[in-house]
Coordinates of C-alpha atoms in Angstrom, one line a residue:
M18 CA 66.8 12.7 8.1
T19 CA 69.5 15.4 7.6
T20 CA 69.3 18.2 6.5
S21 CA 72.3 19.9 4.2
D22 CA 74.0 23.5 4.5
S23 CA 71.7 25.7 4.0
L24 CA 71.2 27.6 1.2
P25 CA 72.9 31.6 0.9
R26 CA 70.9 33.9 -1.1
T27 CA 73.9 36.1 -2.3
P28 CA 77.5 33.8 -2.6
H29 CA 80.9 35.2 -1.3
S30 CA 82.6 34.6 -4.7
H31 CA 82.3 33.5 -7.3
Q32 CA 83.9 30.0 -7.2
E33 CA 81.2 29.8 -4.4
L34 CA 78.7 30.1 -7.1
L35 CA 80.4 27.5 -9.2
R36 CA 80.7 25.5 -7.1
R37 CA 77.1 25.3 -5.6
L38 CA 75.8 25.3 -8.6
E39 CA 77.6 21.6 -9.2
E40 CA 76.2 20.3 -6.4
A41 CA 73.1 21.5 -7.7
E42 CA 72.7 19.7 -10.6
E43 CA 74.1 16.4 -8.9
T44 CA 71.0 16.3 -6.9
I45 CA 68.9 17.4 -9.7
R46 CA 70.7 14.7 -11.5
A47 CA 71.0 12.0 -8.3
I48 CA 66.8 12.8 -7.6
R49 CA 65.4 12.6 -11.3
E50 CA 67.3 9.0 -11.7
G51 CA 65.8 7.9 -8.4
E52 CA 69.7 8.1 -7.0
I53 CA 68.2 9.5 -3.9
D54 CA 65.0 10.9 -2.5
A55 CA 64.9 14.5 -1.5
L56 CA 62.6 17.5 -0.3
V57 CA 63.0 21.0 -0.8
V58 CA 60.5 23.0 2.1
R59 CA 60.6 26.4 1.9
K60 CA 60.9 28.9 4.0
T61 CA 60.2 32.8 5.0
M62 CA 63.8 33.1 4.0
D63 CA 65.7 30.6 2.5
E64 CA 65.0 27.3 1.4
E65 CA 66.2 23.8 2.9
I66 CA 67.1 20.8 1.2
F67 CA 65.6 17.5 3.3
T68 CA 67.3 14.0 2.1
L69 CA 65.8 11.2 3.0
Q70 CA 68.2 8.4 3.7
G71 CA 68.6 5.1 5.9
G72 CA 68.4 2.7 3.6
E73 CA 68.6 2.5 -1.0
H74 CA 64.9 3.9 -2.3
S75 CA 63.9 4.8 1.4
Y76 CA 61.5 7.5 0.3
R77 CA 60.2 4.6 -2.6
A78 CA 59.9 2.2 0.8
F79 CA 57.5 4.6 2.9
M80 CA 55.0 5.6 -0.2
E81 CA 55.2 1.7 -0.9
T82 CA 54.1 1.2 3.3
M83 CA 51.2 3.7 3.0
G84 CA 47.7 1.5 2.5
H85 CA 46.5 3.1 -0.1
G86 CA 46.9 4.3 -3.7
A87 CA 50.0 7.5 -4.1
A88 CA 51.8 10.0 -6.0
A89 CA 54.1 12.0 -7.1
L90 CA 53.2 14.6 -10.0
G91 CA 54.8 17.4 -11.5
A92 CA 53.9 20.2 -12.3
K93 CA 51.9 19.4 -15.6
G94 CA 50.3 16.4 -13.6
E95 CA 52.8 13.9 -15.5
V96 CA 54.0 10.6 -12.3
L97 CA 57.3 11.2 -10.9
Y98 CA 56.7 8.4 -8.9
A99 CA 53.6 6.2 -7.9
N100 CA 53.1 3.3 -5.5
T101 CA 52.6 -0.4 -6.1
V102 CA 48.8 0.1 -5.1
L103 CA 48.2 3.4 -7.4
T104 CA 49.5 1.3 -10.1
T105 CA 47.7 -1.8 -9.0
L106 CA 44.8 0.3 -9.5
I107 CA 45.4 1.8 -13.0
E108 CA 46.3 -1.5 -13.7
K109 CA 49.8 -0.5 -15.9
P110 CA 53.2 -0.1 -14.6
L111 CA 55.5 2.2 -13.3
S112 CA 57.6 2.1 -16.0
R113 CA 54.5 2.7 -18.3
L114 CA 53.4 5.6 -15.9
Q115 CA 56.1 7.5 -15.6
G116 CA 56.6 11.1 -17.6
Q117 CA 53.1 10.6 -18.4
L118 CA 49.6 11.8 -17.6
L119 CA 48.2 10.1 -14.6
L120 CA 44.7 11.6 -15.6
D121 CA 45.2 10.0 -18.7
H122 CA 44.7 7.0 -17.3
F123 CA 41.2 7.5 -16.1
E124 CA 37.5 7.9 -17.3
A125 CA 36.5 11.0 -18.8
P126 CA 34.3 11.8 -15.6
V127 CA 37.0 10.6 -12.9
S128 CA 39.3 12.4 -15.0
L129 CA 37.5 15.6 -15.2
Q130 CA 36.9 15.5 -11.4
L131 CA 41.1 14.9 -10.1
K132 CA 41.3 17.6 -13.3
T133 CA 39.2 19.6 -10.9
L134 CA 41.0 18.7 -7.6
L135 CA 44.5 19.4 -8.8
S136 CA 42.9 23.1 -9.7
E137 CA 42.2 23.7 -6.1
A138 CA 45.0 22.1 -4.6
E139 CA 47.5 24.6 -6.6
R140 CA 45.1 27.6 -6.1
S141 CA 44.9 26.8 -2.5
G142 CA 48.8 27.3 -2.1
S143 CA 48.3 24.7 1.0
G144 CA 46.7 22.4 2.6
A145 CA 44.9 19.3 1.0
S146 CA 41.8 18.7 -1.4
S147 CA 39.8 16.3 -1.5
C148 CA 36.7 15.0 -3.3
E149 CA 35.1 11.3 -3.9
I150 CA 35.2 9.5 -7.4
S151 CA 33.8 5.4 -7.9
L152 CA 35.6 3.5 -10.1
V153 CA 34.1 0.1 -12.0
R154 CA 37.6 -2.1 -10.8
G155 CA 37.1 -5.7 -11.4
G156 CA 33.7 -5.8 -12.4
E157 CA 32.6 -4.0 -9.5
L158 CA 31.9 -0.4 -8.5
R159 CA 34.8 0.7 -5.8
H160 CA 34.7 4.0 -4.4
Y161 CA 37.6 6.5 -3.5
L162 CA 38.5 9.6 -1.4
A163 CA 41.2 11.4 -3.6
S164 CA 43.5 14.2 -1.6
A165 CA 46.1 16.6 -3.4
E166 CA 48.6 18.6 -1.9
P167 CA 51.0 20.9 -3.2
L168 CA 54.7 19.6 -2.8
Q169 CA 58.2 20.6 -4.4
I170 CA 60.7 17.3 -5.6
G171 CA 63.5 18.8 -5.7
V172 CA 63.5 22.1 -7.8
V173 CA 60.4 20.4 -9.5
D174 CA 56.7 22.0 -8.2
G175 CA 53.9 19.7 -8.3
W176 CA 51.4 17.5 -6.7
A177 CA 51.5 14.0 -3.8
L178 CA 48.2 12.5 -4.8
T179 CA 46.3 9.8 -2.9
L180 CA 43.4 7.3 -3.6
T181 CA 42.2 6.0 0.2
D182 CA 40.0 3.0 -1.2
L183 CA 36.1 4.4 1.0
T184 CA 34.1 1.5 -0.8
D185 CA 33.9 -0.6 2.8
R186 CA 32.8 2.5 4.1
V187 CA 30.3 3.4 1.5
R188 CA 28.8 0.0 1.6
A189 CA 28.0 0.3 5.5
Q190 CA 26.6 3.7 5.3
E191 CA 24.7 2.3 2.0
S192 CA 23.6 -0.8 4.1
M193 CA 22.6 1.3 7.3
A194 CA 20.4 4.1 5.3
A195 CA 19.2 0.5 3.1
E196 CA 18.4 -1.0 6.7
G197 CA 16.9 2.0 8.1
A198 CA 14.5 1.7 4.4
A199 CA 13.6 -1.4 4.5
R200 CA 12.3 -0.9 8.4
A201 CA 10.3 2.6 7.8
I202 CA 8.8 0.4 4.8
I203 CA 7.9 -2.6 6.9
A204 CA 6.9 -0.9 9.4
S205 CA 4.2 1.4 7.7
A206 CA 3.1 -1.8 5.4
N207 CA -0.9 -2.4 5.9
E208 CA -0.2 -6.2 6.1
A209 CA 1.7 -8.1 8.1
V210 CA 5.2 -8.0 7.3
V211 CA 7.7 -10.7 8.5
V212 CA 11.7 -10.7 7.4
C213 CA 13.8 -14.2 8.2
D214 CA 17.6 -14.7 8.1
A215 CA 18.9 -18.0 6.1
A216 CA 18.1 -20.1 9.1
G217 CA 14.3 -19.2 8.8
R218 CA 14.3 -17.6 12.0
I219 CA 12.5 -14.1 12.5
T220 CA 14.8 -10.8 12.5
H221 CA 11.7 -8.4 11.2
V222 CA 8.2 -8.1 12.0
N223 CA 5.8 -4.6 12.0
A224 CA 2.5 -3.6 13.5
A225 CA 0.4 -5.7 11.9
V226 CA 1.5 -8.9 12.5
L227 CA -0.3 -8.4 16.1
A228 CA -3.4 -9.4 15.1
I229 CA -2.0 -12.7 14.0
E230 CA 0.5 -14.0 16.6
D231 CA 0.5 -11.3 19.3
G232 CA 3.4 -13.3 21.5
A233 CA 7.4 -12.5 20.7
L234 CA 8.2 -13.0 17.4
I235 CA 11.6 -12.2 17.2
G236 CA 14.6 -15.5 17.0
Q237 CA 11.5 -17.7 16.9
P238 CA 11.9 -20.4 13.7
F239 CA 8.8 -18.4 11.2
H240 CA 6.6 -21.9 11.5
E241 CA 6.7 -22.5 15.5
A242 CA 5.6 -18.8 16.3
I243 CA 3.2 -17.8 13.6
R244 CA 0.8 -21.4 13.4
L245 CA -0.7 -21.4 9.8
E246 CA -2.9 -24.9 8.2
I247 CA -2.1 -24.0 4.7
K248 CA -3.1 -25.8 1.5
D249 CA -2.7 -25.8 -2.0
A250 CA -3.9 -26.7 -5.3
I251 CA -1.6 -29.6 -5.3
G252 CA -1.9 -30.7 -1.4
L253 CA -1.1 -30.4 1.8
V254 CA 2.0 -27.1 2.2
S255 CA 3.8 -27.0 5.9
A256 CA 5.2 -23.5 7.2
E257 CA 8.8 -24.7 7.2
E258 CA 8.7 -25.9 3.5
L259 CA 7.0 -22.6 2.2
V260 CA 10.4 -20.5 3.6
R261 CA 12.3 -23.5 2.8
M262 CA 11.6 -22.7 -0.8
A263 CA 11.9 -18.6 -0.5
I264 CA 14.6 -18.8 0.9
A265 CA 16.4 -21.4 -1.5
G266 CA 15.6 -19.3 -4.0
T267 CA 11.8 -19.6 -5.3
E268 CA 9.3 -17.3 -5.1
V269 CA 5.8 -18.3 -2.8
K270 CA 2.5 -16.2 -4.3
S271 CA -0.8 -16.4 -3.1
V272 CA -1.1 -19.2 -0.9
E273 CA -4.6 -19.2 1.4
A274 CA -3.9 -20.2 4.6
H275 CA -6.0 -19.8 8.2
A276 CA -4.5 -18.9 11.6
P277 CA -6.7 -20.9 13.9
H278 CA -5.4 -19.6 17.1
A279 CA -4.6 -15.9 16.1
P280 CA -6.6 -13.2 18.0
H281 CA -7.5 -11.5 14.9
A282 CA -7.1 -12.6 11.7
K283 CA -7.7 -15.7 10.4
T284 CA -7.8 -16.7 7.2
L285 CA -4.9 -15.1 5.3
L286 CA -3.3 -15.3 1.8
I287 CA 0.8 -15.8 2.1
S288 CA 3.1 -14.8 0.1
A289 CA 7.2 -15.0 0.0
A290 CA 10.1 -13.9 -1.6
P291 CA 13.7 -14.5 -1.3
L292 CA 16.0 -11.6 0.6
S293 CA 18.4 -11.4 -1.7
P294 CA 20.8 -8.4 -0.8
T295 CA 23.5 -6.4 -3.5
S296 CA 26.3 -9.6 -3.2
G297 CA 23.5 -11.8 -4.8
T298 CA 23.7 -14.8 -1.7
N299 CA 20.3 -15.3 -0.4
K300 CA 20.4 -14.0 2.8
G301 CA 16.9 -15.4 4.4
C302 CA 13.4 -13.7 3.2
V303 CA 10.0 -12.2 3.4
I304 CA 6.8 -12.9 4.0
T305 CA 3.8 -11.0 3.5
L306 CA 0.5 -11.8 5.3
V307 CA -2.5 -10.5 3.9
D308 CA -5.6 -10.8 6.2
L309 CA -8.5 -11.6 4.1
S310 CA -11.6 -12.0 7.2
Q311 CA -13.2 -9.2 5.5
R312 CA -12.8 -10.3 2.2
K313 CA -14.3 -13.7 2.7
S314 CA -17.0 -12.0 5.0
A315 CA -17.7 -10.4 2.0
E316 CA -18.1 -13.4 0.1
E317 CA -20.0 -15.1 1.9
R318 CA -22.0 -12.2 2.3
Q319 CA -22.3 -12.1 -1.5
Q320 CA -22.9 -16.1 -2.0
F321 CA -26.3 -15.3 0.2
L322 CA -27.4 -11.9 -1.3
M323 CA -27.9 -14.3 -4.6
A324 CA -29.0 -17.2 -3.2
E325 CA -31.9 -14.6 -1.1
L326 CA -32.0 -12.8 -4.4
D327 CA -32.9 -15.8 -6.1
H328 CA -35.4 -16.5 -3.5
R329 CA -36.9 -13.3 -3.9
V330 CA -37.2 -14.0 -8.1
K331 CA -38.8 -17.2 -7.2
N332 CA -41.3 -15.9 -4.5
I333 CA -41.6 -12.6 -7.2
L334 CA -43.0 -14.9 -10.3
T335 CA -44.9 -17.0 -8.3
L336 CA -46.8 -14.0 -7.1
V337 CA -46.6 -12.5 -10.4
M338 CA -48.6 -16.1 -11.3
A339 CA -50.9 -16.0 -9.2
I340 CA -52.1 -11.9 -9.9
L341 CA -52.3 -13.5 -13.1
H342 CA -54.9 -16.2 -12.8
Q343 CA -57.0 -14.4 -10.7
T344 CA -57.4 -11.0 -12.0
D345 CA -61.1 -12.0 -14.1
D346 CA -61.8 -8.9 -15.4
A347 CA -64.8 -9.2 -17.9
D348 CA -63.0 -8.0 -20.9
I349 CA -59.3 -7.6 -21.9
K350 CA -59.2 -4.2 -21.5
G351 CA -60.0 -3.9 -18.0
F352 CA -57.3 -7.6 -17.4
K353 CA -54.6 -5.0 -18.5
T354 CA -55.7 -2.6 -16.4
T355 CA -56.1 -4.3 -13.4
F356 CA -53.2 -6.5 -14.1
A357 CA -50.8 -4.0 -14.9
G358 CA -51.8 -1.9 -11.5
R359 CA -51.3 -5.2 -9.7
I360 CA -48.1 -5.5 -11.2
Q361 CA -46.7 -1.5 -10.9
A362 CA -47.7 -1.9 -7.2
L363 CA -45.6 -4.6 -6.9
A364 CA -42.7 -3.2 -8.5
A365 CA -43.1 0.1 -6.5
T366 CA -43.1 -1.8 -2.9
H367 CA -39.5 -3.2 -4.8
N368 CA -37.8 -0.3 -5.3
L369 CA -38.8 1.5 -2.1
L370 CA -36.8 -1.8 -0.7
A371 CA -34.4 -1.3 -3.2
T372 CA -34.0 2.4 -2.3
N373 CA -33.2 1.3 1.7
S374 CA -31.0 -1.7 0.4
W375 CA -33.7 -4.3 1.0
A376 CA -33.8 -3.9 5.0
T377 CA -36.7 -2.3 6.4
L378 CA -39.3 0.4 4.6
P379 CA -41.4 2.9 6.7
L380 CA -44.8 1.8 6.7
D381 CA -45.9 5.3 6.4
E382 CA -43.8 5.4 3.0
L383 CA -45.7 2.3 1.8
F384 CA -48.6 4.3 2.1
K385 CA -48.1 7.2 0.9
A386 CA -46.0 5.8 -2.2
E387 CA -49.8 4.1 -3.5
L388 CA -52.6 7.4 -2.5
A389 CA -49.8 8.9 -4.9
P390 CA -51.3 8.7 -7.9
Y391 CA -54.7 9.6 -7.1
I392 CA -54.4 12.4 -4.3
A393 CA -51.8 13.9 -1.9
P394 CA -50.5 12.2 1.1
S395 CA -50.3 15.5 2.7
S396 CA -54.2 16.2 1.8
D397 CA -56.0 16.9 4.8
R398 CA -58.5 13.7 3.0
V399 CA -55.5 11.4 4.9
E400 CA -55.4 10.8 8.3
I401 CA -51.8 9.0 9.7
I402 CA -51.9 8.9 13.6
G403 CA -50.1 6.8 15.4
H404 CA -46.2 5.5 15.5
R405 CA -44.4 4.9 12.8
L406 CA -43.5 1.3 12.0
E407 CA -40.4 0.0 9.9
L408 CA -41.0 -3.0 7.9
K409 CA -38.3 -5.8 6.5
P410 CA -39.1 -7.2 3.1
R411 CA -41.0 -10.3 3.9
S412 CA -44.3 -8.2 5.7
A413 CA -43.6 -4.8 3.3
V414 CA -44.4 -6.7 -0.1
A415 CA -47.3 -8.5 1.7
V416 CA -48.0 -5.2 2.8
G417 CA -47.8 -3.3 -0.3
L418 CA -50.3 -5.3 -1.8
I419 CA -52.8 -5.1 0.4
L420 CA -52.9 -1.3 0.6
H421 CA -52.2 -1.1 -3.4
E422 CA -55.9 -3.4 -3.2
L423 CA -57.4 -0.6 -1.1
V424 CA -56.9 2.0 -2.6
S425 CA -57.6 1.0 -5.6
N426 CA -60.9 -0.5 -4.0
A427 CA -61.8 3.5 -2.3
V428 CA -60.3 4.8 -5.9
K429 CA -63.0 3.1 -7.4
Y430 CA -66.0 2.3 -5.3
G431 CA -65.3 4.0 -2.2
A432 CA -64.1 7.2 -0.1
L433 CA -61.9 8.5 -2.5
S434 CA -64.8 8.1 -5.4
T435 CA -66.2 11.6 -3.8
P436 CA -64.9 14.7 -3.4
N437 CA -64.9 14.7 0.4
G438 CA -64.6 11.2 1.5
R439 CA -61.8 10.4 4.1
I440 CA -59.0 7.8 4.5
V441 CA -57.4 6.7 8.3
F442 CA -54.7 5.4 8.4
A443 CA -53.6 4.8 12.5
V444 CA -51.1 2.3 14.0
K445 CA -52.2 0.5 17.1
H446 CA -50.5 -1.8 19.1
S447 CA -52.2 -5.5 19.6
L448 CA -53.2 -6.9 23.1
D449 CA -51.1 -10.3 22.5
G450 CA -47.8 -8.9 21.0
K451 CA -47.6 -11.2 18.5
S452 CA -48.6 -8.5 15.8
A453 CA -49.2 -4.5 15.2
Q454 CA -52.0 -3.9 14.0
V455 CA -52.4 -1.3 11.2
E456 CA -56.9 -0.4 10.3
W457 CA -57.6 1.3 7.0
R458 CA -60.9 3.0 7.2
E459 CA -63.0 5.1 5.4
T460 CA -65.4 7.2 5.9
D461 CA -67.9 10.3 4.3
G462 CA -67.8 8.2 1.6
P463 CA -71.2 6.3 -0.8
S464 CA -72.4 4.0 1.6
V465 CA -71.1 0.1 0.5
A466 CA -72.1 -2.9 0.5
S467 CA -70.3 -6.4 1.0
P468 CA -69.9 -7.4 -2.7
L469 CA -71.5 -10.5 -3.7
R470 CA -68.3 -11.9 -5.3
K471 CA -65.2 -12.6 -4.2
G472 CA -62.2 -11.8 -5.8
F473 CA -58.4 -11.8 -6.1
G474 CA -58.4 -8.3 -4.0
R475 CA -60.0 -9.5 -1.1
S476 CA -57.9 -12.7 -2.0
V477 CA -55.3 -10.6 -1.3
I478 CA -56.6 -8.8 1.6
A479 CA -57.2 -11.9 3.5
N480 CA -53.7 -14.6 2.7
S481 CA -51.4 -11.9 2.2
L482 CA -50.2 -11.9 5.9
K483 CA -51.1 -15.0 7.1
Y484 CA -47.3 -16.8 6.5
S485 CA -47.2 -16.2 9.8
P486 CA -50.0 -17.3 12.9
G487 CA -49.6 -14.0 13.7
G488 CA -50.2 -12.1 10.6
G489 CA -53.8 -11.7 9.1
A490 CA -56.5 -9.2 8.3
D491 CA -60.3 -8.4 8.5
L492 CA -61.9 -6.6 6.2
E493 CA -65.3 -5.1 6.8
F494 CA -67.6 -3.4 4.3
L495 CA -69.6 -0.6 6.4
E496 CA -72.5 1.0 5.5
S497 CA -70.2 4.1 6.3
G498 CA -67.3 3.2 4.9
V499 CA -64.4 0.3 4.2
R500 CA -62.9 -1.0 7.7
C501 CA -59.4 -2.9 6.9
V502 CA -57.6 -4.4 10.1
L503 CA -54.0 -5.9 9.3
R504 CA -52.1 -7.6 11.9
I505 CA -49.0 -7.5 11.2
P506 CA -46.2 -10.3 12.4
S507 CA -43.8 -8.4 15.1
E508 CA -41.3 -11.1 13.7
D509 CA -41.6 -8.6 10.3
I510 CA -41.2 -5.6 12.2
A511 CA -38.2 -3.9 13.1
E512 CA -37.0 -3.7 16.4
G513 CA -38.0 -0.4 18.6
S514 CA -40.0 1.0 15.4
A515 CA -42.9 0.9 17.3
S516 CA -42.4 2.8 20.6

């Protein structure tokens, strides 16, 4: 690089001025016609012209060696020179660009960005201004860093503009961000998630996978790391085949499998899908494994309850038919009243059991429910003593029918038929440990005698608890009042309730 003579601010003579003017005009012509490359650098006191020499078109050669797009623009933004990288990007040769406004060769949004960039560079006066732009080239979106800096070429004010391709860097950043997001999603998923590469080897797993396999999984083939027994509607399918299908691009949904060696989750619902990054080429697959153990347990529980319900309905219908056939009042009105009362007693017991989810039913609640239509359970005419028993459904239904018959008899003929009659309801332990004893005793009522005919009520009392060797009832018609001792089988009493 050489420096011409300094340009004095005031020429010494008219001839010197003419000579310098001719040199300046010749320099400008040469620069415009591409005969030389030159720059004018302004200093505090004067200006210096720098010419780039060392070969034909050396300044252009310098720009061509740049790895990014570069252009020298005039004062209005017209193209003075653009290197091959930039002309290729714009898809127009230099001959069609020179003298044209560069911004006219970009899409409107990008053109506006570049116009703003040049304005910022002009305002700054020195130093480069930059912004990121995006262009669709060759059917794909590419990213560039556009930089502009004020520049004077010869006597022409303008800008140096460069476009640096950032696409690879942006994609790398996006890939890292996507990788981070994917890891976060996998980690936060409730179901087990496994990611495999194109060879079927595990690259990522989340914590939920530990319920299926708690060993070291990364780097292992999926079918070896997680041992599954898969059976679909068509036939046996291996885990290896399932992964191979997903990697090949076939999505597999909702295949049920069994994990015989899993520490926790045994029954699984598996889905697998291809893993396709932005390039569109399958790079592996994503496998989700949903634990069906609780669902299977719920289904089994539901089936059990349905079977139990079916069994209970049949028993109820059988019991209703027995009540119907053994209710033999002399007139139809009496029959309806007696029959309806017994069915209502049965329904009341079932309602109480339903309220307690058919688990257990407190004996005192059953006793109070039968008394409620006739006398308040809190009345001083009723005394409940002894232990609190929790009855299981079978014994609760039987005891409910017995108490209904005892209460109905007391209302018609016994202690509850007079204002002063009393009932004592006591729970005791049996000596043999096979049952709990419950005593019903009426006092202060009318004198009673054993009935001549044994009706349905006595049959219910005598036989309802005999479904077990430890169950039964003893009924006595004493002169002081009716006394009945129930023996409730211990297997039909909830553990710990008679303590």
